[in-house]
Short mmCIF file of C-alpha atoms and ligand atoms in Angstrom, two decimals:
data_model
loop_
_atom_site.label_atom_id
_atom_site.label_comp_id
_atom_site.label_asym_id
_atom_site.label_seq_id
_atom_site.Cartn_x
_atom_site.Cartn_y
_atom_site.Cartn_z
CA MET A 1 91.94 64.20 121.05
CA ASN A 2 91.51 62.41 117.74
CA ALA A 3 91.35 63.90 115.49
CA THR A 4 89.38 62.38 111.36
CA ILE A 5 90.88 63.89 107.95
CA GLN A 6 88.94 63.16 104.81
CA ARG A 7 90.77 63.44 101.37
CA LEU A 8 90.34 66.45 100.16
CA GLN A 9 88.33 66.05 96.86
CA SER A 10 89.15 69.67 95.33
CA PRO A 11 93.00 71.59 95.05
CA LEU A 12 94.54 73.96 96.72
CA HIS A 13 94.34 77.87 96.26
CA GLY A 14 94.99 80.42 97.80
CA SER A 15 97.73 82.21 100.01
CA LEU A 16 98.44 81.96 103.61
CA GLN A 17 100.88 83.02 106.57
CA VAL A 18 102.44 80.58 109.06
CA PRO A 19 102.95 81.35 112.01
CA GLY A 20 106.02 82.50 113.45
CA ASP A 21 109.72 80.57 113.71
CA LYS A 22 109.48 78.19 117.14
CA SER A 23 114.10 78.39 117.07
CA ILE A 24 113.70 82.28 116.78
CA THR A 25 111.02 83.08 119.34
CA HIS A 26 113.08 80.93 121.43
CA ARG A 27 115.97 82.53 120.94
CA ALA A 28 114.39 86.22 120.84
CA LEU A 29 112.60 85.81 124.10
CA LEU A 30 115.97 84.66 125.74
CA LEU A 31 118.20 87.49 124.86
CA ALA A 32 115.98 89.89 124.75
CA ALA A 33 115.83 88.88 128.37
CA LEU A 34 119.91 89.45 128.56
CA ALA A 35 119.73 92.67 126.96
CA LYS A 36 119.30 95.68 129.36
CA GLY A 37 116.60 97.23 128.55
CA GLU A 38 113.12 97.28 126.43
CA SER A 39 112.89 94.94 124.05
CA ARG A 40 109.76 94.19 121.69
CA ILE A 41 109.34 90.83 119.41
CA GLY A 42 106.64 90.96 117.22
CA GLY A 43 105.34 87.73 115.38
CA LEU A 44 105.94 85.62 117.61
CA LEU A 45 104.68 82.45 117.83
CA ARG A 46 103.12 81.46 120.87
CA SER A 47 102.87 77.81 121.18
CA ARG A 48 103.34 75.69 124.32
CA ASP A 49 107.20 75.04 123.66
CA CYS A 50 107.56 78.58 123.73
CA GLU A 51 105.40 79.83 126.27
CA ALA A 52 107.52 76.90 128.33
CA THR A 53 110.45 79.62 127.78
CA ARG A 54 108.17 82.58 128.58
CA SER A 55 107.27 81.39 131.84
CA CYS A 56 111.06 80.23 132.29
CA LEU A 57 112.03 83.31 132.10
CA GLN A 58 109.44 84.84 134.30
CA ALA A 59 110.46 83.01 137.06
CA LEU A 60 114.19 83.43 136.76
CA GLY A 61 112.12 87.14 137.23
CA VAL A 62 112.07 88.34 133.61
CA ARG A 63 109.25 90.88 133.12
CA ILE A 64 107.21 89.28 129.40
CA VAL A 65 103.68 91.69 128.50
CA ASP A 66 102.21 91.12 125.55
CA ASP A 67 101.63 93.82 123.24
CA GLY A 68 98.65 93.10 120.87
CA ASP A 69 98.26 89.55 119.63
CA ASP A 70 101.10 88.12 118.45
CA ALA A 71 103.97 90.80 120.06
CA VAL A 72 105.91 91.74 123.66
CA ILE A 73 107.41 93.71 125.52
CA VAL A 74 110.54 92.01 127.38
CA ARG A 75 112.11 94.02 130.97
CA GLY A 76 116.37 92.91 129.74
CA VAL A 77 117.45 92.42 133.19
CA GLY A 78 121.49 92.63 131.61
CA LEU A 79 123.73 89.98 132.21
CA GLY A 80 124.04 89.87 135.82
CA GLY A 81 120.79 90.17 136.19
CA LEU A 82 118.71 87.34 136.59
CA ARG A 83 116.83 85.83 139.94
CA LYS A 84 117.53 82.69 141.60
CA PRO A 85 114.05 81.13 140.74
CA LEU A 86 112.22 80.06 144.06
CA SER A 87 111.61 76.42 142.97
CA PRO A 88 112.16 74.08 139.96
CA ILE A 89 112.41 75.64 136.60
CA ASP A 90 109.46 73.29 134.38
CA CYS A 91 110.73 73.68 130.48
CA VAL A 92 107.33 71.50 129.28
CA ARG A 93 107.72 69.73 126.34
CA SER A 94 111.04 71.91 124.90
CA ALA A 95 114.50 70.42 124.24
CA THR A 96 115.08 74.02 123.11
CA THR A 97 114.20 75.87 126.07
CA ILE A 98 116.16 72.83 129.05
CA ARG A 99 119.62 73.27 126.35
CA LEU A 100 119.39 76.51 125.86
CA LEU A 101 118.50 77.59 129.05
CA ALA A 102 121.09 75.46 130.58
CA GLY A 103 123.99 76.98 128.44
CA ILE A 104 122.44 80.48 131.00
CA LEU A 105 122.04 79.10 133.94
CA CYS A 106 125.57 77.33 134.10
CA GLY A 107 126.83 80.90 134.00
CA GLN A 108 124.80 82.64 136.94
CA ARG A 109 126.29 82.73 140.21
CA PHE A 110 123.49 80.92 141.47
CA SER A 111 121.05 77.51 141.86
CA SER A 112 119.13 76.33 139.84
CA VAL A 113 117.09 73.07 139.10
CA LEU A 114 115.84 72.57 135.37
CA THR A 115 112.83 69.81 134.60
CA GLY A 116 110.19 68.70 132.48
CA ASP A 117 107.44 66.36 131.23
CA ALA A 118 108.21 62.65 131.30
CA GLN A 119 108.73 62.97 127.14
CA LEU A 120 111.92 65.64 128.00
CA LEU A 121 113.48 63.33 130.91
CA ARG A 122 113.71 61.00 128.25
CA ARG A 123 115.69 63.00 125.27
CA PRO A 124 119.42 63.22 126.05
CA MET A 125 121.60 65.39 128.06
CA ASP A 126 125.09 64.79 128.59
CA ARG A 127 125.70 66.69 125.10
CA ILE A 128 125.31 69.73 126.55
CA VAL A 129 126.20 68.62 130.62
CA LYS A 130 129.81 67.40 129.28
CA PRO A 131 131.12 70.92 127.65
CA LEU A 132 129.28 72.78 130.05
CA SER A 133 131.23 70.94 133.01
CA ALA A 134 134.23 71.79 131.35
CA MET A 135 133.08 74.79 131.16
CA GLY A 136 133.50 75.04 134.88
CA ALA A 137 130.23 74.58 135.60
CA LYS A 138 128.42 72.28 138.15
CA ILE A 139 125.98 69.80 137.32
CA MET A 140 124.42 66.54 138.61
CA ASP A 141 121.95 64.95 135.97
CA SER A 142 119.56 61.27 136.29
CA ASP A 143 122.04 59.58 133.58
CA GLY A 144 122.49 61.81 131.09
CA HIS A 145 119.05 63.31 131.41
CA ALA A 146 116.95 66.19 133.41
CA PRO A 147 116.42 66.73 136.28
CA LEU A 148 119.03 68.76 135.86
CA ARG A 149 121.10 70.63 138.67
CA ILE A 150 123.12 73.29 137.81
CA SER A 151 125.62 75.24 140.68
CA GLY A 152 127.04 78.16 138.22
CA GLY A 153 129.37 81.13 137.87
CA GLY A 154 133.03 80.28 137.30
CA LEU A 155 133.14 79.49 133.94
CA ARG A 156 136.03 79.64 131.01
CA GLY A 157 136.28 79.56 127.11
CA LEU A 158 136.23 76.90 125.68
CA THR A 159 137.53 75.18 122.84
CA HIS A 160 134.62 72.58 121.60
CA ARG A 161 135.19 70.18 118.61
CA LEU A 162 130.83 69.93 118.57
CA ALA A 163 130.00 65.85 118.73
CA VAL A 164 126.31 66.22 117.23
CA ALA A 165 125.59 68.34 114.51
CA SER A 166 122.92 69.88 117.17
CA ALA A 167 121.66 74.19 117.03
CA GLN A 168 121.11 73.27 120.34
CA LEU A 169 123.74 71.64 121.79
CA LYS A 170 126.14 74.68 119.21
CA SER A 171 123.96 77.76 120.89
CA ALA A 172 124.14 76.09 125.04
CA ILE A 173 127.98 76.57 124.63
CA LEU A 174 127.74 79.95 122.81
CA LEU A 175 124.89 81.54 125.37
CA ALA A 176 127.35 79.96 128.53
CA GLY A 177 129.98 82.28 126.34
CA LEU A 178 129.05 84.93 127.16
CA PHE A 179 129.84 84.70 130.83
CA ALA A 180 132.99 83.17 130.54
CA ARG A 181 136.64 84.37 131.13
CA GLY A 182 137.98 84.16 127.63
CA ARG A 183 137.05 83.44 124.36
CA THR A 184 134.82 79.78 123.77
CA THR A 185 135.27 78.37 120.32
CA VAL A 186 133.12 75.55 118.84
CA TYR A 187 133.73 72.96 115.64
CA GLN A 188 130.56 72.19 114.04
CA GLN A 189 129.95 69.23 112.33
CA GLY A 190 127.71 70.59 109.84
CA PRO A 191 125.15 73.20 109.21
CA ALA A 192 123.43 73.55 111.68
CA ARG A 193 121.07 76.67 112.78
CA ASP A 194 122.32 79.60 113.32
CA HIS A 195 119.73 81.65 114.42
CA THR A 196 121.70 82.35 118.04
CA GLU A 197 124.97 83.98 116.24
CA ARG A 198 122.61 85.52 114.19
CA LEU A 199 121.07 87.89 116.70
CA LEU A 200 124.07 87.78 119.44
CA ALA A 201 125.73 89.32 116.47
CA THR A 202 122.86 92.06 115.54
CA ILE A 203 122.96 93.01 119.44
CA GLY A 204 125.82 93.68 120.04
CA ALA A 205 128.11 90.09 121.04
CA ALA A 206 132.01 89.59 119.31
CA ILE A 207 131.39 86.90 117.32
CA ARG A 208 133.01 85.52 115.12
CA ILE A 209 131.73 82.96 112.09
CA GLU A 210 134.56 81.09 109.79
CA GLY A 211 133.07 78.25 107.84
CA LEU A 212 132.18 75.43 110.99
CA LYS A 213 133.98 77.04 113.49
CA VAL A 214 132.38 80.02 115.84
CA SER A 215 133.66 81.69 118.38
CA ILE A 216 132.16 84.40 120.93
CA GLU A 217 134.31 86.38 123.71
CA PRO A 218 132.28 87.83 126.64
CA PRO A 219 130.34 91.02 126.01
CA GLU A 220 130.45 93.58 128.37
CA CYS A 221 126.49 93.91 128.06
CA LEU A 222 123.56 92.79 125.01
CA SER A 223 121.67 95.61 123.47
CA PRO A 224 118.06 95.28 123.73
CA PHE A 225 115.90 95.00 120.19
CA SER A 226 113.05 95.37 118.05
CA LEU A 227 112.08 91.98 115.79
CA GLN A 228 109.74 90.73 114.09
CA VAL A 229 109.81 86.41 113.12
CA PRO A 230 109.64 85.19 109.77
CA GLY A 231 107.05 82.10 109.35
CA ASP A 232 108.20 79.30 110.43
CA ILE A 233 109.35 76.73 107.66
CA SER A 234 109.51 73.91 109.00
CA SER A 235 105.61 74.56 109.32
CA ALA A 236 105.52 75.90 106.11
CA ALA A 237 106.45 72.49 105.01
CA PHE A 238 102.66 71.11 105.93
CA PRO A 239 100.59 72.99 103.57
CA LEU A 240 103.89 73.32 101.07
CA VAL A 241 104.16 69.23 100.39
CA ALA A 242 99.86 69.17 100.44
CA ALA A 243 99.85 71.69 97.68
CA LEU A 244 102.83 69.78 95.71
CA LEU A 245 101.13 66.48 95.75
CA LEU A 246 96.94 67.31 95.28
CA PRO A 247 96.38 67.84 91.40
CA GLY A 248 95.69 71.26 90.38
CA SER A 249 96.83 73.11 93.12
CA GLN A 250 98.34 77.07 93.38
CA ILE A 251 99.31 78.56 96.71
CA ARG A 252 101.74 81.16 98.14
CA ILE A 253 102.79 81.19 101.71
CA LEU A 254 104.38 85.02 102.42
CA SER A 255 106.77 86.11 104.93
CA VAL A 256 108.71 82.59 105.38
CA GLY A 257 112.18 82.40 106.86
CA LEU A 258 114.78 81.49 104.35
CA ASN A 259 118.03 81.57 106.12
CA PRO A 260 120.27 78.83 104.50
CA THR A 261 120.97 76.64 107.79
CA ARG A 262 117.24 75.60 107.16
CA THR A 263 116.05 75.00 104.01
CA GLY A 264 117.04 71.63 102.96
CA LEU A 265 113.72 70.36 102.30
CA LEU A 266 113.04 73.80 99.52
CA ASP A 267 116.32 72.09 97.62
CA VAL A 268 115.86 68.28 97.58
CA LEU A 269 111.91 68.94 96.66
CA ILE A 270 112.84 71.20 93.93
CA ASP A 271 115.84 68.65 93.44
CA MET A 272 112.74 65.80 93.03
CA GLY A 273 110.86 67.60 90.51
CA ALA A 274 108.73 70.32 92.65
CA ARG A 275 107.10 73.68 91.73
CA ILE A 276 108.58 75.96 93.99
CA GLU A 277 109.34 79.38 93.40
CA ILE A 278 110.79 81.91 95.82
CA GLU A 279 109.65 85.84 95.02
CA ASN A 280 110.41 89.02 97.37
CA ARG A 281 113.59 87.79 98.59
CA ARG A 282 114.62 90.53 101.38
CA VAL A 283 116.72 90.72 104.83
CA GLU A 284 113.99 91.16 108.08
CA GLY A 285 116.22 92.19 111.09
CA ASP A 286 118.97 89.20 110.82
CA GLU A 287 117.49 86.80 108.88
CA PRO A 288 116.27 86.07 105.02
CA VAL A 289 112.38 86.30 104.39
CA GLY A 290 110.27 85.03 100.55
CA ASP A 291 107.04 84.63 99.78
CA LEU A 292 107.02 80.87 98.54
CA THR A 293 104.66 79.56 95.34
CA ILE A 294 103.80 76.06 95.03
CA ARG A 295 102.18 74.36 92.52
CA SER A 296 101.05 70.28 92.25
CA SER A 297 104.05 68.42 90.53
CA GLU A 298 105.24 65.02 89.77
CA LEU A 299 107.30 63.89 92.22
CA VAL A 300 110.51 61.47 91.30
CA GLY A 301 112.57 59.81 94.29
CA THR A 302 116.30 60.77 95.69
CA THR A 303 118.78 59.94 98.25
CA ILE A 304 119.27 62.22 101.15
CA GLY A 305 122.41 62.19 103.07
CA GLY A 306 125.13 63.91 105.07
CA ASN A 307 124.73 68.42 105.26
CA SER A 308 121.08 68.01 103.65
CA VAL A 309 119.58 66.45 106.67
CA VAL A 310 121.34 68.70 109.04
CA ARG A 311 119.31 71.74 107.09
CA MET A 312 116.28 69.68 107.14
CA ILE A 313 116.24 67.81 110.40
CA ASP A 314 112.68 68.83 111.54
CA GLU A 315 110.63 67.99 108.16
CA PHE A 316 111.30 64.19 107.81
CA PRO A 317 108.14 63.46 108.65
CA ILE A 318 106.65 65.39 106.22
CA PHE A 319 109.35 64.26 103.50
CA ALA A 320 108.41 60.85 104.25
CA VAL A 321 104.58 62.13 102.94
CA ALA A 322 106.44 63.53 99.73
CA ALA A 323 108.63 60.50 99.31
CA VAL A 324 105.79 57.76 98.95
CA HIS A 325 103.86 60.10 96.57
CA ALA A 326 107.00 60.20 94.44
CA ARG A 327 107.75 57.86 91.83
CA GLY A 328 110.53 55.52 92.33
CA ARG A 329 112.72 54.28 95.39
CA THR A 330 113.71 57.50 97.86
CA THR A 331 116.55 56.80 100.90
CA VAL A 332 117.38 58.38 103.45
CA LYS A 333 120.88 58.17 105.75
CA ASP A 334 123.10 60.19 108.18
CA ALA A 335 119.93 60.79 110.01
CA GLY A 336 120.09 58.60 113.43
CA GLU A 337 119.70 62.36 114.96
CA LEU A 338 115.89 61.26 114.03
CA ARG A 339 115.73 59.00 117.35
CA VAL A 340 116.22 61.55 119.66
CA LYS A 341 113.85 63.94 118.76
CA GLU A 342 110.54 63.82 120.86
CA THR A 343 109.77 60.43 119.81
CA ASP A 344 111.53 58.03 117.29
CA ARG A 345 110.80 59.75 114.21
CA ILE A 346 112.26 56.51 112.40
CA SER A 347 110.49 54.15 113.82
CA ALA A 348 107.17 56.51 114.30
CA VAL A 349 107.18 57.48 110.96
CA THR A 350 108.04 53.93 109.56
CA SER A 351 105.36 52.21 111.74
CA GLU A 352 102.61 54.74 111.08
CA LEU A 353 102.74 55.35 107.18
CA LYS A 354 102.69 51.52 107.28
CA MET A 355 99.33 51.81 108.77
CA LEU A 356 97.92 53.71 105.72
CA GLY A 357 99.61 51.31 103.05
CA ALA A 358 102.92 52.86 102.68
CA ARG A 359 106.04 50.57 101.52
CA ILE A 360 108.38 52.00 103.64
CA GLU A 361 111.37 50.12 105.81
CA GLU A 362 113.01 51.01 108.42
CA LEU A 363 116.44 51.75 107.88
CA PRO A 364 119.55 52.16 111.40
CA ASN A 365 120.06 55.66 110.45
CA GLY A 366 117.18 56.59 108.03
CA PHE A 367 114.61 55.00 105.81
CA SER A 368 113.92 54.09 102.85
CA VAL A 369 110.29 54.45 100.59
CA THR A 370 109.45 52.89 97.11
CA GLY A 371 106.72 55.46 96.36
CA GLY A 372 104.29 56.06 93.86
CA GLU A 373 101.33 54.49 95.00
CA ARG A 374 98.43 55.67 96.89
CA LEU A 375 97.71 55.39 100.67
CA HIS A 376 94.56 54.12 102.23
CA GLY A 377 92.37 54.90 105.33
CA GLY A 378 93.37 53.80 108.99
CA HIS A 379 93.73 54.55 112.61
CA VAL A 380 97.57 56.22 113.30
CA ASP A 381 99.27 57.04 116.45
CA SER A 382 101.02 60.91 116.65
CA HIS A 383 102.90 59.82 119.36
CA ARG A 384 102.70 63.17 121.04
CA ASP A 385 104.95 64.41 118.19
CA HIS A 386 103.65 67.78 116.62
CA ARG A 387 105.28 67.66 113.27
CA LEU A 388 104.07 63.62 113.32
CA ALA A 389 100.46 65.22 113.88
CA MET A 390 100.96 67.76 111.01
CA ALA A 391 102.57 64.92 108.71
CA LEU A 392 99.51 61.94 108.96
CA ALA A 393 97.23 65.38 108.82
CA VAL A 394 98.22 65.64 105.39
CA ALA A 395 98.40 61.93 104.44
CA GLY A 396 94.80 62.19 105.30
CA MET A 397 94.08 64.75 103.06
CA LEU A 398 95.26 62.42 100.04
CA ALA A 399 94.71 59.15 101.21
CA ASP A 400 91.66 57.33 99.61
CA GLY A 401 90.05 56.83 102.92
CA GLU A 402 89.34 58.86 106.03
CA VAL A 403 92.37 59.04 108.04
CA THR A 404 92.70 59.08 112.21
CA VAL A 405 95.07 60.25 114.13
CA ARG A 406 94.87 60.24 118.04
CA ASP A 407 96.18 62.43 120.07
CA ALA A 408 95.96 65.10 117.31
CA GLU A 409 96.27 67.80 119.80
CA TYR A 410 100.40 67.95 120.16
CA ALA A 411 100.44 69.73 117.11
CA ALA A 412 99.88 72.46 118.74
CA ASP A 413 103.47 72.37 120.26
CA SER A 414 104.74 74.26 117.00
CA TYR A 415 100.98 75.07 115.17
CA PRO A 416 98.62 76.16 117.30
C1 S3P B 501 116.41 73.24 117.29
C2 S3P B 501 117.62 72.77 116.57
C3 S3P B 501 117.61 71.70 116.64
C4 S3P B 501 115.93 70.83 115.55
C5 S3P B 501 114.58 71.40 116.91
C6 S3P B 501 115.34 73.30 117.30
C7 S3P B 501 117.16 74.46 118.09
O1 S3P B 501 117.75 70.38 117.60
O2 S3P B 501 115.03 69.66 115.62
O3 S3P B 501 113.63 71.35 116.70
O4 S3P B 501 116.30 75.31 118.05
O5 S3P B 501 118.27 74.54 117.96
P1 S3P B 501 118.80 69.13 117.50
O6 S3P B 501 119.97 70.69 118.04
O7 S3P B 501 119.23 68.15 118.52
O8 S3P B 501 119.30 69.22 116.57
#
């Protein structure tokens, strides 16, 4: 489906709430399934990716029922209670689902197959297969990709240095560690999102965090919980950048998750001159939350690399739109991981924004932008990537002519 977007003639005003955090929704569903008893998850993201996690768990014998519009009750089966699935489990397009679930299924005394659609089958799985195999799981992959045929059980603890700063990889190993004999320790390359660790600690797992080192001991059982999922900062990024760039705008985005492993975009934009204020800082469940006020701002270019990249890894499509409108040059380095997301985001974001007149160049591990010029209209492609679809829609709100985004409906993977 195509979407056509026209330049907004007036500033943005008002307040909004964005959908629930995708990463936290996946983890809450998975850990509620492994807890013993009934958990309630409110503020749940009902998007295609999170629905994939829900239906995978149902295929493993977990009952999940709706409790109003945005909440579910999960009847947790306990660490030993999952049932052998009758057929291959379909993770659809969700890499978080397949990688985290692989960690859990490696700990089960039954065999299972994890698969997904063509896009998911292109994502690298060797990064999880290697450490999970070192823990004793038997996994057959297809040349480093899904489908994954898993014969689980008999895991032993592992000490492992992560090859990439990936929260999905870290979480897969920690979740397998729930079922392993002895302690499992991971050393991270950078501060990848820590939602798994936070939730595990809250529900009774013996998890220890010292800087970039995380250890877990297998627990007797996990306690059920009640959780309100905060708004997703990665979804808030779209109205936030739109308000910064549309002159005269002032908006509030309420109840946004502000976990420091996720707020890289805010720090970088503030550094570039963005007027963003955080109010009502609070802790809900185990996550920091706050309300954002955003006023339109004149941005100046910057250089990003290292840990900032890890802390804003999903925000580069919309960050590129901000960089195009900033004065001077912006360079993104150390971001090679963007090449193995839903699409190659370095190549896709560069080629699509060029179609609208941006001066943006691909680098091996990032991109560079010479900003300060207005975009023009044109036809662009989402590459079936939800964050690219959303970023191009914001570009369309700012461009001088009409922008048509092909396959725009993929935005629903995270922003239904
Ligand atoms: C996620 C981790 C990140 C991120 C993805 C969600 C998660 O992926 O890009 O959208 O929920 O753990 P990587 O682990 O591949 O960095």
